[in-house]
């Protein structure tokens, strides 16, 4: 790990603590290449994990933060190690998502450790359900798939009105306009199953949707939750996917951890409307002599450009 990122690691750790202290976290991960042989140039797939706390949609007072962690693999214990003992709600990408932008948890059960033993609760992501129906509709023009898409679109229309309103108003709006749509979507999907072959792709998608809907329903009553984690985690993962397209790779495990620190600081600065380059120039001049128990004073949201 480079001297600069090692110097800034306590600040990244502080941001991580703030993320883990939040009542809800948006979680995702994405593959990155890590070099395994300096001479051969061989590489294998490692992971960068994104954890986001963003309370702006419900007028929360905590500063938005993005905290990244690096691992050399995608073993199931990684998520639990990043969020040990977490008792809030995790907005998790749905298992078996086929859309390119949401492949991070494709068929991945590693988050189950967070949801076992009465610890964290799961908030399912409805955008993945919508995309599966969209895939079916694009392939064969299914009327049933189109009906599901139209109903889900009505839920998102309510969310556009609910976002950034005060917490009580968000819940009241969802109860008045979204709950009946949500209930009707679930009941309607159940009625479609007898009409199609159980082996059809559409039948699989409906079963998938009916499995995710109960884990998404709690957003109707909880002001802290979103219908999906697409806005927050897609934004935090986007810099990593752009880097991957530009042949970004980690030279070592230490390099991956340094990258996680850098992404934590850069993305958190951006989320707080701070120029990352200007803030990053200011911080190293002060952090070495700053008391560790007051490290939060150097956070992006505390910085005022001169």
PDB file of C-alpha atoms in Angstrom:
ATOM      1  CA  UNK A   1       0.000   0.000   0.000  1.00  0.00           C
ATOM      2  CA  UNK A   2       1.351   3.422  -0.941  1.00  0.00           C
ATOM      3  CA  UNK A   3       2.341   5.987   1.675  1.00  0.00           C
ATOM      4  CA  UNK A   4      -0.430   8.369   0.644  1.00  0.00           C
ATOM      5  CA  UNK A   5      -3.244   5.837   1.000  1.00  0.00           C
ATOM      6  CA  UNK A   6      -1.742   4.428   4.213  1.00  0.00           C
ATOM      7  CA  UNK A   7      -1.796   7.948   5.628  1.00  0.00           C
ATOM      8  CA  UNK A   8      -5.439   8.359   4.647  1.00  0.00           C
ATOM      9  CA  UNK A   9      -6.581   4.912   5.818  1.00  0.00           C
ATOM     10  CA  UNK A  10      -7.862   6.174   9.228  1.00  0.00           C
ATOM     11  CA  UNK A  11     -10.149   8.601   7.413  1.00  0.00           C
ATOM     12  CA  UNK A  12     -11.487   5.823   5.175  1.00  0.00           C
ATOM     13  CA  UNK A  13     -12.033   3.698   8.313  1.00  0.00           C
ATOM     14  CA  UNK A  14     -13.975   6.582   9.866  1.00  0.00           C
ATOM     15  CA  UNK A  15     -16.232   6.737   6.805  1.00  0.00           C
ATOM     16  CA  UNK A  16     -16.724   2.967   7.066  1.00  0.00           C
ATOM     17  CA  UNK A  17     -17.855   3.308  10.678  1.00  0.00           C
ATOM     18  CA  UNK A  18     -20.395   5.946   9.693  1.00  0.00           C
ATOM     19  CA  UNK A  19     -21.757   3.687   6.943  1.00  0.00           C
ATOM     20  CA  UNK A  20     -22.086   0.748   9.338  1.00  0.00           C
ATOM     21  CA  UNK A  21     -23.806   2.953  11.923  1.00  0.00           C
ATOM     22  CA  UNK A  22     -26.615   3.791   9.514  1.00  0.00           C
ATOM     23  CA  UNK A  23     -30.087   2.240   9.746  1.00  0.00           C
ATOM     24  CA  UNK A  24     -29.917   1.158   6.097  1.00  0.00           C
ATOM     25  CA  UNK A  25     -27.031   0.274   3.759  1.00  0.00           C
ATOM     26  CA  UNK A  26     -26.966  -0.204  -0.011  1.00  0.00           C
ATOM     27  CA  UNK A  27     -24.618  -3.087  -0.868  1.00  0.00           C
ATOM     28  CA  UNK A  28     -23.096  -4.238  -4.145  1.00  0.00           C
ATOM     29  CA  UNK A  29     -19.856  -5.588  -5.572  1.00  0.00           C
ATOM     30  CA  UNK A  30     -18.079  -5.754  -8.903  1.00  0.00           C
ATOM     31  CA  UNK A  31     -15.212  -7.819 -10.354  1.00  0.00           C
ATOM     32  CA  UNK A  32     -11.722  -6.392 -10.834  1.00  0.00           C
ATOM     33  CA  UNK A  33      -8.557  -8.015 -12.136  1.00  0.00           C
ATOM     34  CA  UNK A  34      -5.646  -8.654  -9.784  1.00  0.00           C
ATOM     35  CA  UNK A  35      -2.250  -9.549 -11.163  1.00  0.00           C
ATOM     36  CA  UNK A  36      -0.955 -12.880  -9.879  1.00  0.00           C
ATOM     37  CA  UNK A  37       2.337 -13.134 -11.715  1.00  0.00           C
ATOM     38  CA  UNK A  38       4.597 -10.130 -12.202  1.00  0.00           C
ATOM     39  CA  UNK A  39       6.556 -11.831 -14.972  1.00  0.00           C
ATOM     40  CA  UNK A  40       3.768 -13.745 -16.685  1.00  0.00           C
ATOM     41  CA  UNK A  41       1.195 -10.968 -16.478  1.00  0.00           C
ATOM     42  CA  UNK A  42      -1.472 -13.460 -15.392  1.00  0.00           C
ATOM     43  CA  UNK A  43      -4.434 -12.173 -13.426  1.00  0.00           C
ATOM     44  CA  UNK A  44      -7.457 -13.566 -11.648  1.00  0.00           C
ATOM     45  CA  UNK A  45     -10.789 -12.045 -10.679  1.00  0.00           C
ATOM     46  CA  UNK A  46     -10.914 -10.238  -7.350  1.00  0.00           C
ATOM     47  CA  UNK A  47     -13.729  -8.056  -5.983  1.00  0.00           C
ATOM     48  CA  UNK A  48     -14.386  -4.504  -4.865  1.00  0.00           C
ATOM     49  CA  UNK A  49     -17.360  -4.190  -2.545  1.00  0.00           C
ATOM     50  CA  UNK A  50     -19.406  -1.010  -2.251  1.00  0.00           C
ATOM     51  CA  UNK A  51     -21.423  -0.023   0.836  1.00  0.00           C
ATOM     52  CA  UNK A  52     -23.430   3.196   0.652  1.00  0.00           C
ATOM     53  CA  UNK A  53     -25.276   5.207   3.280  1.00  0.00           C
ATOM     54  CA  UNK A  54     -27.412   7.915   1.742  1.00  0.00           C
ATOM     55  CA  UNK A  55     -30.298   9.396   3.700  1.00  0.00           C
ATOM     56  CA  UNK A  56     -30.975  12.366   1.436  1.00  0.00           C
ATOM     57  CA  UNK A  57     -34.124  10.866  -0.159  1.00  0.00           C
ATOM     58  CA  UNK A  58     -35.896  10.958   3.217  1.00  0.00           C
ATOM     59  CA  UNK A  59     -34.284  14.182   4.515  1.00  0.00           C
ATOM     60  CA  UNK A  60     -31.921  12.418   6.916  1.00  0.00           C
ATOM     61  CA  UNK A  61     -29.197  14.501   8.530  1.00  0.00           C
ATOM     62  CA  UNK A  62     -26.226  12.137   8.171  1.00  0.00           C
ATOM     63  CA  UNK A  63     -23.729  12.979   5.401  1.00  0.00           C
ATOM     64  CA  UNK A  64     -23.824  10.560   2.445  1.00  0.00           C
ATOM     65  CA  UNK A  65     -20.904   8.109   2.424  1.00  0.00           C
ATOM     66  CA  UNK A  66     -19.543   5.351   0.192  1.00  0.00           C
ATOM     67  CA  UNK A  67     -17.212   2.778   1.718  1.00  0.00           C
ATOM     68  CA  UNK A  68     -15.295   0.253  -0.367  1.00  0.00           C
ATOM     69  CA  UNK A  69     -13.553  -2.961   0.571  1.00  0.00           C
ATOM     70  CA  UNK A  70     -11.294  -5.192  -1.510  1.00  0.00           C
ATOM     71  CA  UNK A  71     -11.051  -8.979  -1.431  1.00  0.00           C
ATOM     72  CA  UNK A  72      -9.046 -11.428  -3.505  1.00  0.00           C
ATOM     73  CA  UNK A  73     -12.153 -13.594  -4.024  1.00  0.00           C
ATOM     74  CA  UNK A  74     -15.910 -13.658  -3.638  1.00  0.00           C
ATOM     75  CA  UNK A  75     -16.220 -16.154  -0.828  1.00  0.00           C
ATOM     76  CA  UNK A  76     -19.450 -16.060   1.105  1.00  0.00           C
ATOM     77  CA  UNK A  77     -17.860 -14.845   4.322  1.00  0.00           C
ATOM     78  CA  UNK A  78     -16.731 -11.562   2.764  1.00  0.00           C
ATOM     79  CA  UNK A  79     -20.003  -9.584   3.169  1.00  0.00           C
ATOM     80  CA  UNK A  80     -20.391 -10.693   6.788  1.00  0.00           C
ATOM     81  CA  UNK A  81     -16.781  -9.698   7.478  1.00  0.00           C
ATOM     82  CA  UNK A  82     -17.433  -6.225   6.075  1.00  0.00           C
ATOM     83  CA  UNK A  83     -20.642  -5.702   8.067  1.00  0.00           C
ATOM     84  CA  UNK A  84     -20.091  -7.794  11.217  1.00  0.00           C
ATOM     85  CA  UNK A  85     -23.054  -7.737  13.565  1.00  0.00           C
ATOM     86  CA  UNK A  86     -24.931  -5.231  11.417  1.00  0.00           C
ATOM     87  CA  UNK A  87     -28.566  -4.988  12.532  1.00  0.00           C
ATOM     88  CA  UNK A  88     -29.971  -2.509  10.052  1.00  0.00           C
ATOM     89  CA  UNK A  89     -31.526  -3.100   6.651  1.00  0.00           C
ATOM     90  CA  UNK A  90     -29.383  -4.056   3.664  1.00  0.00           C
ATOM     91  CA  UNK A  91     -30.614  -3.076   0.216  1.00  0.00           C
ATOM     92  CA  UNK A  92     -29.305  -6.072  -1.657  1.00  0.00           C
ATOM     93  CA  UNK A  93     -29.276  -6.753  -5.390  1.00  0.00           C
ATOM     94  CA  UNK A  94     -31.465  -9.749  -6.112  1.00  0.00           C
ATOM     95  CA  UNK A  95     -29.885 -13.137  -6.688  1.00  0.00           C
ATOM     96  CA  UNK A  96     -29.725 -14.394 -10.262  1.00  0.00           C
ATOM     97  CA  UNK A  97     -29.947 -11.000 -11.951  1.00  0.00           C
ATOM     98  CA  UNK A  98     -28.969 -11.154 -15.579  1.00  0.00           C
ATOM     99  CA  UNK A  99     -28.778  -7.460 -16.440  1.00  0.00           C
ATOM    100  CA  UNK A 100     -25.200  -6.328 -17.105  1.00  0.00           C
ATOM    101  CA  UNK A 101     -25.398  -3.351 -14.776  1.00  0.00           C
ATOM    102  CA  UNK A 102     -26.637  -5.511 -11.911  1.00  0.00           C
ATOM    103  CA  UNK A 103     -24.585  -8.682 -12.137  1.00  0.00           C
ATOM    104  CA  UNK A 104     -22.806  -7.995  -8.873  1.00  0.00           C
ATOM    105  CA  UNK A 105     -24.836 -10.488  -6.833  1.00  0.00           C
ATOM    106  CA  UNK A 106     -25.802 -12.818  -9.689  1.00  0.00           C
ATOM    107  CA  UNK A 107     -26.723 -16.113  -8.074  1.00  0.00           C
ATOM    108  CA  UNK A 108     -24.684 -15.093  -5.030  1.00  0.00           C
ATOM    109  CA  UNK A 109     -25.787 -16.293  -1.616  1.00  0.00           C
ATOM    110  CA  UNK A 110     -22.930 -14.751   0.369  1.00  0.00           C
ATOM    111  CA  UNK A 111     -25.212 -12.079   1.812  1.00  0.00           C
ATOM    112  CA  UNK A 112     -27.281 -14.750   3.537  1.00  0.00           C
ATOM    113  CA  UNK A 113     -24.913 -14.669   6.497  1.00  0.00           C
ATOM    114  CA  UNK A 114     -26.001 -11.093   7.146  1.00  0.00           C
ATOM    115  CA  UNK A 115     -29.666 -12.059   7.216  1.00  0.00           C
ATOM    116  CA  UNK A 116     -29.350 -15.163   9.379  1.00  0.00           C
ATOM    117  CA  UNK A 117     -29.695 -15.281  13.159  1.00  0.00           C
ATOM    118  CA  UNK A 118     -31.991 -12.251  13.366  1.00  0.00           C
ATOM    119  CA  UNK A 119     -29.312  -9.732  12.468  1.00  0.00           C
ATOM    120  CA  UNK A 120     -29.704  -7.566   9.364  1.00  0.00           C
ATOM    121  CA  UNK A 121     -32.937  -7.503   7.366  1.00  0.00           C
ATOM    122  CA  UNK A 122     -33.058  -7.647   3.572  1.00  0.00           C
ATOM    123  CA  UNK A 123     -34.741  -5.116   1.311  1.00  0.00           C
ATOM    124  CA  UNK A 124     -35.094  -6.626  -2.157  1.00  0.00           C
ATOM    125  CA  UNK A 125     -34.495  -4.580  -5.293  1.00  0.00           C
ATOM    126  CA  UNK A 126     -37.509  -4.326  -7.629  1.00  0.00           C
ATOM    127  CA  UNK A 127     -35.546  -3.003 -10.594  1.00  0.00           C
ATOM    128  CA  UNK A 128     -34.147  -6.515 -11.070  1.00  0.00           C
ATOM    129  CA  UNK A 129     -37.676  -7.908 -11.243  1.00  0.00           C
ATOM    130  CA  UNK A 130     -38.595  -5.262 -13.799  1.00  0.00           C
ATOM    131  CA  UNK A 131     -35.553  -6.053 -15.947  1.00  0.00           C
ATOM    132  CA  UNK A 132     -36.345  -9.742 -16.068  1.00  0.00           C
ATOM    133  CA  UNK A 133     -39.818  -9.023 -17.399  1.00  0.00           C
ATOM    134  CA  UNK A 134     -38.285  -6.552 -19.848  1.00  0.00           C
ATOM    135  CA  UNK A 135     -35.972  -9.291 -21.148  1.00  0.00           C
ATOM    136  CA  UNK A 136     -38.947 -11.573 -21.782  1.00  0.00           C
ATOM    137  CA  UNK A 137     -40.971  -8.829 -23.462  1.00  0.00           C
ATOM    138  CA  UNK A 138     -38.089  -7.832 -25.734  1.00  0.00           C
ATOM    139  CA  UNK A 139     -37.612 -11.450 -26.786  1.00  0.00           C
ATOM    140  CA  UNK A 140     -41.187 -12.511 -27.536  1.00  0.00           C
ATOM    141  CA  UNK A 141     -43.521  -9.554 -26.921  1.00  0.00           C
ATOM    142  CA  UNK A 142     -45.329 -11.313 -24.050  1.00  0.00           C
ATOM    143  CA  UNK A 143     -48.542  -9.545 -23.060  1.00  0.00           C
ATOM    144  CA  UNK A 144     -48.135 -10.793 -19.490  1.00  0.00           C
ATOM    145  CA  UNK A 145     -44.581  -9.440 -19.283  1.00  0.00           C
ATOM    146  CA  UNK A 146     -45.814  -6.096 -20.589  1.00  0.00           C
ATOM    147  CA  UNK A 147     -48.558  -6.078 -17.948  1.00  0.00           C
ATOM    148  CA  UNK A 148     -45.971  -6.634 -15.192  1.00  0.00           C
ATOM    149  CA  UNK A 149     -43.748  -3.869 -16.572  1.00  0.00           C
ATOM    150  CA  UNK A 150     -46.647  -1.425 -16.660  1.00  0.00           C
ATOM    151  CA  UNK A 151     -47.624  -2.191 -13.058  1.00  0.00           C
ATOM    152  CA  UNK A 152     -44.058  -1.815 -11.804  1.00  0.00           C
ATOM    153  CA  UNK A 153     -43.805   1.482 -13.698  1.00  0.00           C
ATOM    154  CA  UNK A 154     -46.738   2.768 -11.652  1.00  0.00           C
ATOM    155  CA  UNK A 155     -44.796   2.001  -8.467  1.00  0.00           C
ATOM    156  CA  UNK A 156     -41.831   3.999  -9.755  1.00  0.00           C
ATOM    157  CA  UNK A 157     -44.101   6.905 -10.674  1.00  0.00           C
ATOM    158  CA  UNK A 158     -45.103   7.125  -7.002  1.00  0.00           C
ATOM    159  CA  UNK A 159     -41.453   6.946  -5.940  1.00  0.00           C
ATOM    160  CA  UNK A 160     -40.541   9.895  -8.137  1.00  0.00           C
ATOM    161  CA  UNK A 161     -43.055  11.934  -6.132  1.00  0.00           C
ATOM    162  CA  UNK A 162     -41.986  10.471  -2.779  1.00  0.00           C
ATOM    163  CA  UNK A 163     -38.242  11.034  -3.135  1.00  0.00           C
ATOM    164  CA  UNK A 164     -36.839  13.927  -1.073  1.00  0.00           C
ATOM    165  CA  UNK A 165     -40.103  14.503   0.755  1.00  0.00           C
ATOM    166  CA  UNK A 166     -40.210  14.441   4.547  1.00  0.00           C
ATOM    167  CA  UNK A 167     -40.320  10.930   6.077  1.00  0.00           C
ATOM    168  CA  UNK A 168     -43.970  10.946   7.138  1.00  0.00           C
ATOM    169  CA  UNK A 169     -45.073  12.290   3.772  1.00  0.00           C
ATOM    170  CA  UNK A 170     -43.121   9.540   1.977  1.00  0.00           C
ATOM    171  CA  UNK A 171     -44.955   6.824   3.906  1.00  0.00           C
ATOM    172  CA  UNK A 172     -48.343   8.493   3.507  1.00  0.00           C
ATOM    173  CA  UNK A 173     -47.854   8.823  -0.244  1.00  0.00           C
ATOM    174  CA  UNK A 174     -46.810   5.197  -0.612  1.00  0.00           C
ATOM    175  CA  UNK A 175     -49.757   3.979   1.450  1.00  0.00           C
ATOM    176  CA  UNK A 176     -52.198   6.080  -0.532  1.00  0.00           C
ATOM    177  CA  UNK A 177     -50.899   5.441  -4.046  1.00  0.00           C
ATOM    178  CA  UNK A 178     -48.419   2.525  -4.117  1.00  0.00           C
ATOM    179  CA  UNK A 179     -49.751  -0.104  -1.708  1.00  0.00           C
ATOM    180  CA  UNK A 180     -52.800  -0.996  -3.802  1.00  0.00           C
ATOM    181  CA  UNK A 181     -50.614  -1.255  -6.930  1.00  0.00           C
ATOM    182  CA  UNK A 182     -48.104  -3.449  -5.101  1.00  0.00           C
ATOM    183  CA  UNK A 183     -50.845  -5.741  -3.765  1.00  0.00           C
ATOM    184  CA  UNK A 184     -52.507  -5.986  -7.172  1.00  0.00           C
ATOM    185  CA  UNK A 185     -49.182  -6.804  -8.864  1.00  0.00           C
ATOM    186  CA  UNK A 186     -48.602  -9.754  -6.540  1.00  0.00           C
ATOM    187  CA  UNK A 187     -52.155 -11.076  -6.854  1.00  0.00           C
ATOM    188  CA  UNK A 188     -52.178 -10.618 -10.647  1.00  0.00           C
ATOM    189  CA  UNK A 189     -48.881 -12.492 -11.091  1.00  0.00           C
ATOM    190  CA  UNK A 190     -50.254 -15.446  -9.142  1.00  0.00           C
ATOM    191  CA  UNK A 191     -53.239 -15.578 -11.479  1.00  0.00           C
ATOM    192  CA  UNK A 192     -50.994 -15.713 -14.561  1.00  0.00           C
ATOM    193  CA  UNK A 193     -49.169 -18.901 -13.615  1.00  0.00           C
ATOM    194  CA  UNK A 194     -51.940 -21.361 -14.643  1.00  0.00           C
ATOM    195  CA  UNK A 195     -52.060 -19.724 -18.080  1.00  0.00           C
ATOM    196  CA  UNK A 196     -48.511 -20.651 -19.101  1.00  0.00           C
ATOM    197  CA  UNK A 197     -46.209 -23.656 -19.166  1.00  0.00           C
ATOM    198  CA  UNK A 198     -44.282 -24.146 -15.955  1.00  0.00           C
ATOM    199  CA  UNK A 199     -41.130 -24.639 -18.021  1.00  0.00           C
ATOM    200  CA  UNK A 200     -41.448 -21.362 -19.911  1.00  0.00           C
ATOM    201  CA  UNK A 201     -38.988 -18.552 -19.305  1.00  0.00           C
ATOM    202  CA  UNK A 202     -41.901 -16.337 -18.301  1.00  0.00           C
ATOM    203  CA  UNK A 203     -42.950 -18.824 -15.623  1.00  0.00           C
ATOM    204  CA  UNK A 204     -39.448 -18.721 -14.173  1.00  0.00           C
ATOM    205  CA  UNK A 205     -39.526 -14.909 -14.110  1.00  0.00           C
ATOM    206  CA  UNK A 206     -42.926 -14.857 -12.394  1.00  0.00           C
ATOM    207  CA  UNK A 207     -41.732 -17.313  -9.742  1.00  0.00           C
ATOM    208  CA  UNK A 208     -38.642 -15.165  -9.286  1.00  0.00           C
ATOM    209  CA  UNK A 209     -40.781 -12.025  -8.898  1.00  0.00           C
ATOM    210  CA  UNK A 210     -43.114 -13.690  -6.403  1.00  0.00           C
ATOM    211  CA  UNK A 211     -40.066 -14.710  -4.372  1.00  0.00           C
ATOM    212  CA  UNK A 212     -38.677 -11.163  -4.295  1.00  0.00           C
ATOM    213  CA  UNK A 213     -41.890  -9.184  -3.754  1.00  0.00           C
ATOM    214  CA  UNK A 214     -42.353 -10.160  -0.063  1.00  0.00           C
ATOM    215  CA  UNK A 215     -38.795  -8.960   0.629  1.00  0.00           C
ATOM    216  CA  UNK A 216     -39.480  -5.641  -1.095  1.00  0.00           C
ATOM    217  CA  UNK A 217     -42.867  -4.937   0.527  1.00  0.00           C
ATOM    218  CA  UNK A 218     -41.499  -3.348   3.710  1.00  0.00           C
ATOM    219  CA  UNK A 219     -40.571  -0.165   1.831  1.00  0.00           C
ATOM    220  CA  UNK A 220     -44.281   0.733   1.840  1.00  0.00           C
ATOM    221  CA  UNK A 221     -44.240   1.247   5.621  1.00  0.00           C
ATOM    222  CA  UNK A 222     -40.635   2.290   6.217  1.00  0.00           C
ATOM    223  CA  UNK A 223     -39.564   5.825   5.373  1.00  0.00           C
ATOM    224  CA  UNK A 224     -35.885   4.774   5.337  1.00  0.00           C
ATOM    225  CA  UNK A 225     -36.199   2.347   2.446  1.00  0.00           C
ATOM    226  CA  UNK A 226     -36.181   2.555  -1.333  1.00  0.00           C
ATOM    227  CA  UNK A 227     -37.887   0.460  -3.974  1.00  0.00           C
ATOM    228  CA  UNK A 228     -34.438  -0.489  -5.292  1.00  0.00           C
ATOM    229  CA  UNK A 229     -30.753   0.176  -4.733  1.00  0.00           C
ATOM    230  CA  UNK A 230     -30.140   1.075  -8.338  1.00  0.00           C
ATOM    231  CA  UNK A 231     -29.536   4.805  -7.969  1.00  0.00           C
ATOM    232  CA  UNK A 232     -27.169   4.526  -5.035  1.00  0.00           C
ATOM    233  CA  UNK A 233     -25.112   1.440  -5.796  1.00  0.00           C
ATOM    234  CA  UNK A 234     -25.038   1.891  -9.555  1.00  0.00           C
ATOM    235  CA  UNK A 235     -23.518   5.314  -8.913  1.00  0.00           C
ATOM    236  CA  UNK A 236     -20.916   3.937  -6.515  1.00  0.00           C
ATOM    237  CA  UNK A 237     -20.034   1.012  -8.808  1.00  0.00           C
ATOM    238  CA  UNK A 238     -19.879   3.076 -12.016  1.00  0.00           C
ATOM    239  CA  UNK A 239     -16.316   4.410 -11.435  1.00  0.00           C
ATOM    240  CA  UNK A 240     -15.135   0.829 -10.975  1.00  0.00           C
ATOM    241  CA  UNK A 241     -16.782  -0.431 -14.154  1.00  0.00           C
ATOM    242  CA  UNK A 242     -15.310   2.475 -16.102  1.00  0.00           C
ATOM    243  CA  UNK A 243     -11.895   1.592 -14.722  1.00  0.00           C
ATOM    244  CA  UNK A 244     -12.405  -2.018 -15.738  1.00  0.00           C
ATOM    245  CA  UNK A 245     -13.199  -0.942 -19.289  1.00  0.00           C
ATOM    246  CA  UNK A 246      -9.957   1.023 -19.269  1.00  0.00           C
ATOM    247  CA  UNK A 247      -8.024  -2.134 -18.329  1.00  0.00           C
ATOM    248  CA  UNK A 248      -7.696  -1.185 -14.665  1.00  0.00           C
ATOM    249  CA  UNK A 249      -6.183  -3.984 -12.597  1.00  0.00           C
ATOM    250  CA  UNK A 250      -4.674  -4.399  -9.136  1.00  0.00           C
ATOM    251  CA  UNK A 251      -1.010  -5.252  -8.986  1.00  0.00           C
ATOM    252  CA  UNK A 252      -1.381  -7.011  -5.642  1.00  0.00           C
ATOM    253  CA  UNK A 253      -3.683  -7.457  -2.683  1.00  0.00           C
ATOM    254  CA  UNK A 254      -2.106  -4.378  -1.122  1.00  0.00           C
ATOM    255  CA  UNK A 255      -2.817  -2.447  -4.298  1.00  0.00           C
ATOM    256  CA  UNK A 256      -6.453  -3.528  -4.155  1.00  0.00           C
ATOM    257  CA  UNK A 257      -6.791  -2.335  -0.564  1.00  0.00           C
ATOM    258  CA  UNK A 258      -5.183   0.975  -1.521  1.00  0.00           C
ATOM    259  CA  UNK A 259      -7.684   1.319  -4.362  1.00  0.00           C
ATOM    260  CA  UNK A 260     -10.561   0.699  -1.944  1.00  0.00           C
ATOM    261  CA  UNK A 261      -9.306   3.523   0.287  1.00  0.00           C
ATOM    262  CA  UNK A 262      -8.952   5.862  -2.676  1.00  0.00           C
ATOM    263  CA  UNK A 263     -12.428   5.067  -4.012  1.00  0.00           C
ATOM    264  CA  UNK A 264     -13.908   5.565  -0.520  1.00  0.00           C
ATOM    265  CA  UNK A 265     -12.475   9.062  -0.251  1.00  0.00           C
ATOM    266  CA  UNK A 266     -13.137  10.127  -3.846  1.00  0.00           C
ATOM    267  CA  UNK A 267     -16.722   8.903  -4.068  1.00  0.00           C
ATOM    268  CA  UNK A 268     -17.649  10.220  -0.595  1.00  0.00           C
ATOM    269  CA  UNK A 269     -16.288  13.632  -1.565  1.00  0.00           C
ATOM    270  CA  UNK A 270     -18.351  13.594  -4.755  1.00  0.00           C
ATOM    271  CA  UNK A 271     -21.494  12.587  -2.900  1.00  0.00           C
ATOM    272  CA  UNK A 272     -21.045  15.635  -0.652  1.00  0.00           C
ATOM    273  CA  UNK A 273     -20.565  18.041  -3.548  1.00  0.00           C
ATOM    274  CA  UNK A 274     -16.839  18.417  -2.845  1.00  0.00           C
ATOM    275  CA  UNK A 275     -14.131  18.528  -5.498  1.00  0.00           C
ATOM    276  CA  UNK A 276     -12.164  15.326  -4.686  1.00  0.00           C
ATOM    277  CA  UNK A 277      -8.889  16.649  -6.104  1.00  0.00           C
ATOM    278  CA  UNK A 278      -8.994  19.918  -4.154  1.00  0.00           C
ATOM    279  CA  UNK A 279      -9.993  18.199  -0.903  1.00  0.00           C
ATOM    280  CA  UNK A 280      -7.400  15.455  -1.402  1.00  0.00           C
ATOM    281  CA  UNK A 281      -4.716  18.139  -1.730  1.00  0.00           C
ATOM    282  CA  UNK A 282      -5.804  19.718   1.535  1.00  0.00           C
ATOM    283  CA  UNK A 283      -6.175  16.583   3.687  1.00  0.00           C
ATOM    284  CA  UNK A 284      -2.627  15.086   3.562  1.00  0.00           C
ATOM    285  CA  UNK A 285      -1.171  18.376   4.757  1.00  0.00           C
ATOM    286  CA  UNK A 286      -3.093  18.033   8.022  1.00  0.00           C
ATOM    287  CA  UNK A 287      -3.844  14.388   8.713  1.00  0.00           C
ATOM    288  CA  UNK A 288      -0.378  13.345   9.945  1.00  0.00           C
ATOM    289  CA  UNK A 289      -0.547  15.703  12.926  1.00  0.00           C
ATOM    290  CA  UNK A 290      -4.283  15.389  13.508  1.00  0.00           C
ATOM    291  CA  UNK A 291      -5.569  13.586  16.599  1.00  0.00           C
ATOM    292  CA  UNK A 292      -7.029  10.237  15.627  1.00  0.00           C
ATOM    293  CA  UNK A 293     -10.076  10.717  17.873  1.00  0.00           C
ATOM    294  CA  UNK A 294     -10.903  13.868  15.904  1.00  0.00           C
ATOM    295  CA  UNK A 295     -10.347  12.406  12.444  1.00  0.00           C
ATOM    296  CA  UNK A 296     -13.917  13.252  11.482  1.00  0.00           C
ATOM    297  CA  UNK A 297     -12.952  16.925  11.357  1.00  0.00           C
ATOM    298  CA  UNK A 298     -11.127  16.177   8.090  1.00  0.00           C
ATOM    299  CA  UNK A 299     -14.106  14.543   6.364  1.00  0.00           C
ATOM    300  CA  UNK A 300     -15.251  16.021   3.041  1.00  0.00           C
ATOM    301  CA  UNK A 301     -18.453  17.494   4.494  1.00  0.00           C
ATOM    302  CA  UNK A 302     -16.331  19.446   7.009  1.00  0.00           C
ATOM    303  CA  UNK A 303     -14.139  21.007   4.343  1.00  0.00           C
ATOM    304  CA  UNK A 304     -14.702  24.527   3.021  1.00  0.00           C
ATOM    305  CA  UNK A 305     -12.820  25.532  -0.133  1.00  0.00           C
ATOM    306  CA  UNK A 306     -10.820  28.737   0.080  1.00  0.00           C
TER     307      UNK A 306
END
